CSV table of C-alpha atoms and ligand atoms in Angstrom, one decimal:
chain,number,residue,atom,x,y,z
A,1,UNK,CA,0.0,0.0,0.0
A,2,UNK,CA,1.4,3.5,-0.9
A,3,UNK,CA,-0.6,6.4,0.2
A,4,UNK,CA,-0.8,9.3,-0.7
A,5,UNK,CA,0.9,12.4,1.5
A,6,UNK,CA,0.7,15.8,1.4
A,7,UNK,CA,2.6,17.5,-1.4
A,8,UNK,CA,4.9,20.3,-0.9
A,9,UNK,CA,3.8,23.1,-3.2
A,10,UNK,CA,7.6,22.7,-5.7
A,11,UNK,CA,6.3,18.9,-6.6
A,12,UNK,CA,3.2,17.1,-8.0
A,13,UNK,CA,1.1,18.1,-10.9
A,14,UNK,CA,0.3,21.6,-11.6
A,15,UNK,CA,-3.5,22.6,-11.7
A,16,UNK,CA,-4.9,26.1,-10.1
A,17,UNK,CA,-4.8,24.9,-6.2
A,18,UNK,CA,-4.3,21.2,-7.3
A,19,UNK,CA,-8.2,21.3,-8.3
A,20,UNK,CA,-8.7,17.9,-10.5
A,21,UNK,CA,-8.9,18.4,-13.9
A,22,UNK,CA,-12.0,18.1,-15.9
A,23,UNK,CA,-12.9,18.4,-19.6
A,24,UNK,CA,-15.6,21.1,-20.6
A,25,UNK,CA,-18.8,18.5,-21.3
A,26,UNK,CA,-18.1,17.1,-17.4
A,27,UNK,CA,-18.9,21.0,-16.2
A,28,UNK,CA,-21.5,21.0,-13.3
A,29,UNK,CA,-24.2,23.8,-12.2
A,30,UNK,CA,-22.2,25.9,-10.1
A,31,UNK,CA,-19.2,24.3,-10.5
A,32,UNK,CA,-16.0,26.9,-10.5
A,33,UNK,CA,-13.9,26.3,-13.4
A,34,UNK,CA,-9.7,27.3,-14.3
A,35,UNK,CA,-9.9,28.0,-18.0
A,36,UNK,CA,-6.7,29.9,-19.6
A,37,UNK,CA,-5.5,31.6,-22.2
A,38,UNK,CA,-2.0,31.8,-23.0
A,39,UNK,CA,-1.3,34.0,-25.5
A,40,UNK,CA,0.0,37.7,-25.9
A,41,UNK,CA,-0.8,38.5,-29.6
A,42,UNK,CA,-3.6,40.5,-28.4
A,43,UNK,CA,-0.6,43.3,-27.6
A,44,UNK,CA,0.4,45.9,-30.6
A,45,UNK,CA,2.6,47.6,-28.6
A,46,UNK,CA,4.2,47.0,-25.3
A,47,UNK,CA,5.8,44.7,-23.2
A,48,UNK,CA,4.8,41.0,-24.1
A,49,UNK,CA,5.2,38.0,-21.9
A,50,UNK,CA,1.5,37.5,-20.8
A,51,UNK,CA,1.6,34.3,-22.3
A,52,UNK,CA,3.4,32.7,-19.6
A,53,UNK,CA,1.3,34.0,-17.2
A,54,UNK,CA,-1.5,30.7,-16.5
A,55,UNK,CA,1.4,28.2,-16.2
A,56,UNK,CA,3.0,30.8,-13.5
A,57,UNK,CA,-0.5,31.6,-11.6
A,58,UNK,CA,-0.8,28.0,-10.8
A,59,UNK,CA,2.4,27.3,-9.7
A,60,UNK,CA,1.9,30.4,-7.2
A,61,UNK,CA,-0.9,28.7,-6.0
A,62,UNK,CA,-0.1,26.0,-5.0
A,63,UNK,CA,1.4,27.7,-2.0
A,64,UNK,CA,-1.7,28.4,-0.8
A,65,UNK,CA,-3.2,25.1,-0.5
A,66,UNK,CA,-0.1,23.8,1.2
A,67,UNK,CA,-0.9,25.9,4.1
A,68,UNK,CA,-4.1,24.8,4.9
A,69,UNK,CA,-2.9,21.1,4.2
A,70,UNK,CA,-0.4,21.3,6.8
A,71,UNK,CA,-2.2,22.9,9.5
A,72,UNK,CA,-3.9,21.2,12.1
A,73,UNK,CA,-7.4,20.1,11.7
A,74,UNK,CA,-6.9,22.1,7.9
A,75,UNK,CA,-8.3,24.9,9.7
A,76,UNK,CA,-6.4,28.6,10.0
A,77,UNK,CA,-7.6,31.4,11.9
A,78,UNK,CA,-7.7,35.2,11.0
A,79,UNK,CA,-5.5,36.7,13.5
A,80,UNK,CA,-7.7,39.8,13.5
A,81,UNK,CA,-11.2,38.9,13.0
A,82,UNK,CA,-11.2,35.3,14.6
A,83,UNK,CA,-12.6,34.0,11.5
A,84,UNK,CA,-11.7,30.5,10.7
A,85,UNK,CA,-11.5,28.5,7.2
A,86,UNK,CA,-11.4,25.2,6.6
A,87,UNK,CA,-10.1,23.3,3.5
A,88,UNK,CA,-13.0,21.5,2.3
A,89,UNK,CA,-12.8,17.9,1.9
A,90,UNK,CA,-13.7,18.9,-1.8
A,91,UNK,CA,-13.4,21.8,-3.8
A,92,UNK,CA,-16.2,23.2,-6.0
A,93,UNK,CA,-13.3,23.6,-8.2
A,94,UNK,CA,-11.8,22.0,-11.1
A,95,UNK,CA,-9.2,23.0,-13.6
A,96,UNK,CA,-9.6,22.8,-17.5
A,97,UNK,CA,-6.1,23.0,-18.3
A,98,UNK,CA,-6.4,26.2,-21.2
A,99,UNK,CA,-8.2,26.8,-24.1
A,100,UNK,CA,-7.2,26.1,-27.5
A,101,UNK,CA,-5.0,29.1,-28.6
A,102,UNK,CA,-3.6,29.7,-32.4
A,103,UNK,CA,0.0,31.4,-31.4
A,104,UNK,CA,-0.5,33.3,-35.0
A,105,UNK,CA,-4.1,33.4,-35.3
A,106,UNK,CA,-5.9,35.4,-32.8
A,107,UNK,CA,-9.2,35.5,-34.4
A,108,UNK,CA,-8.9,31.7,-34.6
A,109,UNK,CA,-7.9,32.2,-31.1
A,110,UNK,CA,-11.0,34.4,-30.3
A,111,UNK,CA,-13.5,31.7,-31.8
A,112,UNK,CA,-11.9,28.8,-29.6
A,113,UNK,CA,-12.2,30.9,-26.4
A,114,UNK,CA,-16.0,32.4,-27.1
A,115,UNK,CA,-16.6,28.8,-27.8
A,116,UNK,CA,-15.1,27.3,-25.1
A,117,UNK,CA,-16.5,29.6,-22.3
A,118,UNK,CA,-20.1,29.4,-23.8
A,119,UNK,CA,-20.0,26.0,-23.7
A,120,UNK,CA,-19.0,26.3,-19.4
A,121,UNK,CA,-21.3,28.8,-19.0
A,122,UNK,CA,-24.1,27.2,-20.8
A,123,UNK,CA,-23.3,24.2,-18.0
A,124,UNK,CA,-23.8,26.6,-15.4
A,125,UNK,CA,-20.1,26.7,-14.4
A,126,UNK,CA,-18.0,29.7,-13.3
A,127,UNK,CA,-15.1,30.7,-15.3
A,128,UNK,CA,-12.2,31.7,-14.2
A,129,UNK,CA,-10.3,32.4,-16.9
A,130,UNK,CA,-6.5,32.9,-16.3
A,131,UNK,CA,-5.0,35.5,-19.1
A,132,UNK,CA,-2.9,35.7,-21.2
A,133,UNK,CA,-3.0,39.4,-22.3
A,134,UNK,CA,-6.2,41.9,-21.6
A,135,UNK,CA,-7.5,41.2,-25.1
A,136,UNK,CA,-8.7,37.4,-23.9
A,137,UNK,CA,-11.5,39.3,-21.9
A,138,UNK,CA,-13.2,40.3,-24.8
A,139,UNK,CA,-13.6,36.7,-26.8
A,140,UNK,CA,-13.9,35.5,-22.6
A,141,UNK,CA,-16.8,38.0,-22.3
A,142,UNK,CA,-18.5,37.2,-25.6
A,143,UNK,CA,-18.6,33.5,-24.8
A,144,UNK,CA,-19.8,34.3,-21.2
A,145,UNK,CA,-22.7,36.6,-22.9
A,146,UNK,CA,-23.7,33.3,-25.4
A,147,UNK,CA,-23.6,31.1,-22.9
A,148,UNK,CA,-25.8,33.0,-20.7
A,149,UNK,CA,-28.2,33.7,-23.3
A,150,UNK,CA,-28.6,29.9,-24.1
A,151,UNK,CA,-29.5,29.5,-20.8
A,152,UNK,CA,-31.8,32.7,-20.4
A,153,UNK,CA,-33.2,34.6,-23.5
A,154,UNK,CA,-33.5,38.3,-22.9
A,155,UNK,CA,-30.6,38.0,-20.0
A,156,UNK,CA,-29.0,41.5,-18.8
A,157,UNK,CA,-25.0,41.4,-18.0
A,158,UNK,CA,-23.2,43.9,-16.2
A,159,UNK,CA,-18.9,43.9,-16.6
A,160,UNK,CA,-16.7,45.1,-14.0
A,161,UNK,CA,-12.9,46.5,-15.0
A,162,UNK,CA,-10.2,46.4,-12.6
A,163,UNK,CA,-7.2,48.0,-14.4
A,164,UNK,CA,-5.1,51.2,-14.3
A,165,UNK,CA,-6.2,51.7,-18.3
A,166,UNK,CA,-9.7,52.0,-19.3
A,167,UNK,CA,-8.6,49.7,-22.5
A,168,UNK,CA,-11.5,51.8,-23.9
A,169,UNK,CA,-9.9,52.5,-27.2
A,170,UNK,CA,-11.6,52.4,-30.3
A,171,UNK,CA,-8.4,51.3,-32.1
A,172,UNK,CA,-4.8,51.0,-31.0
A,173,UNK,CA,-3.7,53.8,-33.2
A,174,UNK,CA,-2.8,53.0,-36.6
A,175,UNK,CA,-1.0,50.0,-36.2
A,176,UNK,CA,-3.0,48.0,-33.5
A,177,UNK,CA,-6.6,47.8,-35.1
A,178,UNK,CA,-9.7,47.3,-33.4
A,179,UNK,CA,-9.3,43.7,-31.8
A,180,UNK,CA,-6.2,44.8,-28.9
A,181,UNK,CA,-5.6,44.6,-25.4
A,182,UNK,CA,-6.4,48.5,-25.2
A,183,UNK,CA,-9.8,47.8,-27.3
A,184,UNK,CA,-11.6,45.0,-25.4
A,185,UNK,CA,-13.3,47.2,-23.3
A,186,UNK,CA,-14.7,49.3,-26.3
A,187,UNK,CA,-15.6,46.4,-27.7
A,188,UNK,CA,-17.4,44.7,-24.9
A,189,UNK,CA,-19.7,47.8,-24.7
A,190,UNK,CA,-21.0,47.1,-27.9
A,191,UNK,CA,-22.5,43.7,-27.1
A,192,UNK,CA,-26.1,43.4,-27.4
A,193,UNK,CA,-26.8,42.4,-23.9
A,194,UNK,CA,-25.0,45.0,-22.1
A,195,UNK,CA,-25.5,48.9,-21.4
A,196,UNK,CA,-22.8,51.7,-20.6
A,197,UNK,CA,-24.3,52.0,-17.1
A,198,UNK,CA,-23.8,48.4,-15.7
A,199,UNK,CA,-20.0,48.9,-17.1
A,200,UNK,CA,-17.6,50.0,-14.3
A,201,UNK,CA,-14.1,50.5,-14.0
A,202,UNK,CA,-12.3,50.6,-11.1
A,203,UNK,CA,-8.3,51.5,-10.4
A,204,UNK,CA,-8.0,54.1,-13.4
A,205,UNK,CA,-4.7,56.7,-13.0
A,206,UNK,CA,-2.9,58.8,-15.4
A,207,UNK,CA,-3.7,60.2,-18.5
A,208,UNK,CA,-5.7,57.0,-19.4
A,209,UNK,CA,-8.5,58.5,-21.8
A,210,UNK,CA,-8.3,59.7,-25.7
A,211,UNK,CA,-10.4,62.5,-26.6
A,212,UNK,CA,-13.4,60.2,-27.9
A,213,UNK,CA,-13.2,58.3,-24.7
A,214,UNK,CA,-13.8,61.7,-22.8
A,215,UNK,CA,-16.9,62.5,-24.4
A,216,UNK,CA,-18.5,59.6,-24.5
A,217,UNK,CA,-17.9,59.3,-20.7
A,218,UNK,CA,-19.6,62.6,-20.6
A,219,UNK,CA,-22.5,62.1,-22.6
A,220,UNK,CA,-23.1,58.6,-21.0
A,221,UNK,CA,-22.1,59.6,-17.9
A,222,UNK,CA,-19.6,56.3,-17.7
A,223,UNK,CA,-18.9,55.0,-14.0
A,224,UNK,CA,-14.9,55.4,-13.8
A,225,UNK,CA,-13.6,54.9,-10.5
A,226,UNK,CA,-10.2,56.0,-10.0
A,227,UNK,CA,-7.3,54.8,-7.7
A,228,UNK,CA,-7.6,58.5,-6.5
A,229,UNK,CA,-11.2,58.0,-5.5
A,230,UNK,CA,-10.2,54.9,-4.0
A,231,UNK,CA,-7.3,56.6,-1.6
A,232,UNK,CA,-10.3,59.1,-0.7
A,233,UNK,CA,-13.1,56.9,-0.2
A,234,UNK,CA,-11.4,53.6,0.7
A,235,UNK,CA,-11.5,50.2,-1.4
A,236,UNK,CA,-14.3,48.7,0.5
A,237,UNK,CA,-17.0,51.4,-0.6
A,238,UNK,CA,-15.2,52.0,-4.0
A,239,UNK,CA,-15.7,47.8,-5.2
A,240,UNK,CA,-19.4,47.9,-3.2
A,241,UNK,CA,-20.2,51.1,-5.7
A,242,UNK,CA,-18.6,49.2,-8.5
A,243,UNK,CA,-20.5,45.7,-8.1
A,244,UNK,CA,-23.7,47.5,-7.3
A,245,UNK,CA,-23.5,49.5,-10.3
A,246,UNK,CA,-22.4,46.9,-12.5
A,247,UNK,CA,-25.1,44.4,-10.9
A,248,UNK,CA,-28.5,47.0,-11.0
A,249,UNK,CA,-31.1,45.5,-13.0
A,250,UNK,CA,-28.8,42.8,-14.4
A,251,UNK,CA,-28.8,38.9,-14.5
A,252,UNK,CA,-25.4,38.5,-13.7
A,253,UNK,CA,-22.1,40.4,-13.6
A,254,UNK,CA,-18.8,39.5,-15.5
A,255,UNK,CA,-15.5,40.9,-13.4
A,256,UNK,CA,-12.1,41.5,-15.2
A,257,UNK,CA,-8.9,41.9,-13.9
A,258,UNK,CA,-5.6,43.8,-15.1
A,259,UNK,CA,-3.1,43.1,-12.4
A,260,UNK,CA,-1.2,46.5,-13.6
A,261,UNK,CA,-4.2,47.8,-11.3
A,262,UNK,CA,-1.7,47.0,-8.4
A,263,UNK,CA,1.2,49.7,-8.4
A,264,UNK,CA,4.3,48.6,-10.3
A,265,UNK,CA,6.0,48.6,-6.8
A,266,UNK,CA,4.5,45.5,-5.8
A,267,UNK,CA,2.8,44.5,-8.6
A,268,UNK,CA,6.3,44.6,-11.4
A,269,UNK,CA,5.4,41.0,-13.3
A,270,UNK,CA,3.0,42.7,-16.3
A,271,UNK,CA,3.3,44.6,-19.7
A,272,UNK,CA,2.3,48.1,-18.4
A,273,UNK,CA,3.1,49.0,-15.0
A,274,UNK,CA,1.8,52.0,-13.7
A,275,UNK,CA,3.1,54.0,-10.7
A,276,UNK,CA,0.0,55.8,-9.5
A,277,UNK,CA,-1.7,52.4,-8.8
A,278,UNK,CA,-3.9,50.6,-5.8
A,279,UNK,CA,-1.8,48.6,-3.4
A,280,UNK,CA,-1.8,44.6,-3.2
A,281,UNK,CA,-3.9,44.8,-0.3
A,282,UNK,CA,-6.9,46.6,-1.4
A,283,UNK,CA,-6.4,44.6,-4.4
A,284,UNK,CA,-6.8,41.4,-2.3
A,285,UNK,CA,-9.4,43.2,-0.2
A,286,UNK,CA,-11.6,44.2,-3.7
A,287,UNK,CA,-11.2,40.1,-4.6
A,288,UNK,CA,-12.7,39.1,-1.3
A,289,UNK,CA,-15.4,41.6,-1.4
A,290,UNK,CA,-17.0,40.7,-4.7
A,291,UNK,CA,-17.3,37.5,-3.4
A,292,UNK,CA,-19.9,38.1,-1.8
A,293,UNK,CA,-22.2,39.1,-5.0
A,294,UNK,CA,-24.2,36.7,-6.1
A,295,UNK,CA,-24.9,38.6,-9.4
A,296,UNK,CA,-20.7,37.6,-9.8
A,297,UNK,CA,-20.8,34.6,-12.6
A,298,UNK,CA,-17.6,34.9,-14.3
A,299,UNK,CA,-14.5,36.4,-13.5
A,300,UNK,CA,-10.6,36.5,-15.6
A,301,UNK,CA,-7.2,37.7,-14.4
A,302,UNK,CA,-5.1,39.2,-17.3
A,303,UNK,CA,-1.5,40.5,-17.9
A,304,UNK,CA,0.7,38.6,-15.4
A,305,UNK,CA,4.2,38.3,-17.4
A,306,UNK,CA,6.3,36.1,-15.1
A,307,UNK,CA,9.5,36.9,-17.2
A,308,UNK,CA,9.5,41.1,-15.7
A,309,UNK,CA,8.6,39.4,-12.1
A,310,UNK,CA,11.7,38.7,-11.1
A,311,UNK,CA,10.8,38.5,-7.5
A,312,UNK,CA,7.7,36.1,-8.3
A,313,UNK,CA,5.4,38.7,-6.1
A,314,UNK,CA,3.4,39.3,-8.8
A,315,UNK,CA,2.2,35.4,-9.6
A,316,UNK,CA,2.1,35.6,-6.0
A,317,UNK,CA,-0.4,38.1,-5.7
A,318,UNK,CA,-1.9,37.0,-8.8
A,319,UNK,CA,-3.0,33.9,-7.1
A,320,UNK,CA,-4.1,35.1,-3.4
A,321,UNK,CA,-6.6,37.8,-5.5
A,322,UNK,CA,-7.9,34.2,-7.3
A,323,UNK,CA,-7.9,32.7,-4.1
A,324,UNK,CA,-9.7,35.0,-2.7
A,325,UNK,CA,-12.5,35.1,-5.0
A,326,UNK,CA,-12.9,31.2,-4.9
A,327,UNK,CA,-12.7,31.2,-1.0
A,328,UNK,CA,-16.2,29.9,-0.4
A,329,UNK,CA,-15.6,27.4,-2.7
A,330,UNK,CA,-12.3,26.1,-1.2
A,331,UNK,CA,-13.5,26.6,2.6
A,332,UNK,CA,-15.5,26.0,5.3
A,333,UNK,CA,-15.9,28.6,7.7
A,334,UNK,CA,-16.1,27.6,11.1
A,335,UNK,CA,-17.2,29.3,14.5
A,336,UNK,CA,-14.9,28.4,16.8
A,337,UNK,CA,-16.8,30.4,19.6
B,401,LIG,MN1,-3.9,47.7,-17.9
């Protein structure tokens, strides 16, 4: 007999917080679901990388599942608030391994990952799609919206935009096109079953917007949420604004995240750092807070570029956001009186 032990996180098989893997027609009503992307094509100009990023993310997390393995009982307790978790005996969590990708194709690219997340979504899975560059939320979001409406005519989605850009572009200048990391945003809006007034984003700094992107905002009145707002108001009442927004009068929110929302001093792994950005723990903060949303029914994590991290922080952080967001689905939590 030869049974198995607890693995330290630097051996066994790599899947997002060891989750067992699972092919897309095994995908269960409420089941949460790894899906990546790998790819960085989506990027005209820039820093690439990105595609490394899934492979990275789940390496990083294994980390976390070590320390619950190890602990007594499985159990840790919040130092501050009492609050105890519990690794479940099973996760509602599995891992698809990534979506098929065309390294020199992206529309090819796009039609594999709209297909692919329709067909979770249609299951009644939750995606959470590792990226890969910020493009992947568009062809992500576009599958999320057909799967959803497969399962609902008429539904209503709302989309939520974590990032220091708006990726509100029209076209990436002259050389980019209309299908880029810095368009997805634009071209999310236009999808039938969305309106400008469940779109939020959340993080913005800098001189992030082009003149068209200023007047629309105006005439539309756009909900853009700034890392300045957020060192006024704090993060917990910024992400409740945002996921309220996003959530009023809809069937069910979509929630992206650029990890160059995090300030390039502790978030340095990604294709355009930005110095005026939130800090890793609002960040985690904003990840456990939407949680708690039950309009939230697909979420992606773009940009990580393990090859600029040279300290591994940002997979690092990467992962505990993703955590975070999964947590009821990974623990238990207990009242230990
Ligand atoms: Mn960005």
């Amino acid at each position: 007999m030869y049974e198995r032990e607890v693995m330290p996180y630097y051996g066994g098989l790599v899947s997002f917080f060891r989750s067992p893997g699972i092919e897309v027609e095994d995908v269960t009503e409420g089941l949460a679901v790894v899906a990546g992307v790998p790819i960085d094509n989506g990027i005209p100009q820039g820093r690439v990388g990105a595609r490394f990023g899934p492979r990275a993310i789940r390496e990083a997390s294994l980390g976390g599942r070590g320390m619950f393995e190890t602990a007594i009982d499985n159990t840790r307790i919040h130092v501050d608030t009492g609050e105890a978790l519990r690794l479940k005996d099973e996760l509602k969590l599995a891992d698809l391994g990534d979506f098929n990708i065309y390294p020199t194709d992206l529309m090819k690219t796009t039609d594999s990952v709209i297909q692919g997340m329709s067909e979770v979504v249609k299951r009644g899975g939750f995606p959470i799609v590792l990226g890969g560059d910020h493009y992947v939320s568009y062809p992500s979001f576009t599958g999320f919206a057909k799967g959803m409406v497969e399962r609902q005519h008429g539904v209503r989605l709302g989309y939520v935009h974590f990032d220091s850009h708006t990726d509100f572009r029209d076209e990436t200048g002259s050389i980019g096109g209309r299908y880029t990391h810095g368009t997805m945003v634009r071209r999310i809006s236009e999808n039938p079953a969305i309106d400008f007034k469940n779109i939020v984003w959340v993080g913005l700094n800098g001189y992030g917007l082009n003149t068209d992107q200023y007047e629309l905002k105006k005439e539309h009145n756009l909900r853009m949420l700034t890392s300045r707002n957020i060192l006024q108001r704090g993060i917990e009442e910024i992400v409740r604004e945002a996921m309220e927004a996003a959530s009023d009068g809809v069937d069910a929110v979509y929630v992206s995240v650029d990890i160059d929302v995090v300030d390039a001093s502790e978030s340095p792994g990604t294709g355009a750092p930005e110095f005026e950005g939130i800090q890793a723990k609002e960040f985690l903060q904003a990840m456990s807070i939407i949680n708690e949303y039950d309009t939230l029914r697909a979420f992606d994590l773009c940009e990580v570029a393990p090859e600029w991290d040279h300290s591994g922080r940002t997979v690092m952080l990467a992962s505990r956001g993703i955590t975070n967001v999964l947590a009821p689905r990974l623990f238990d939590k207990l009242d230990l009186g």
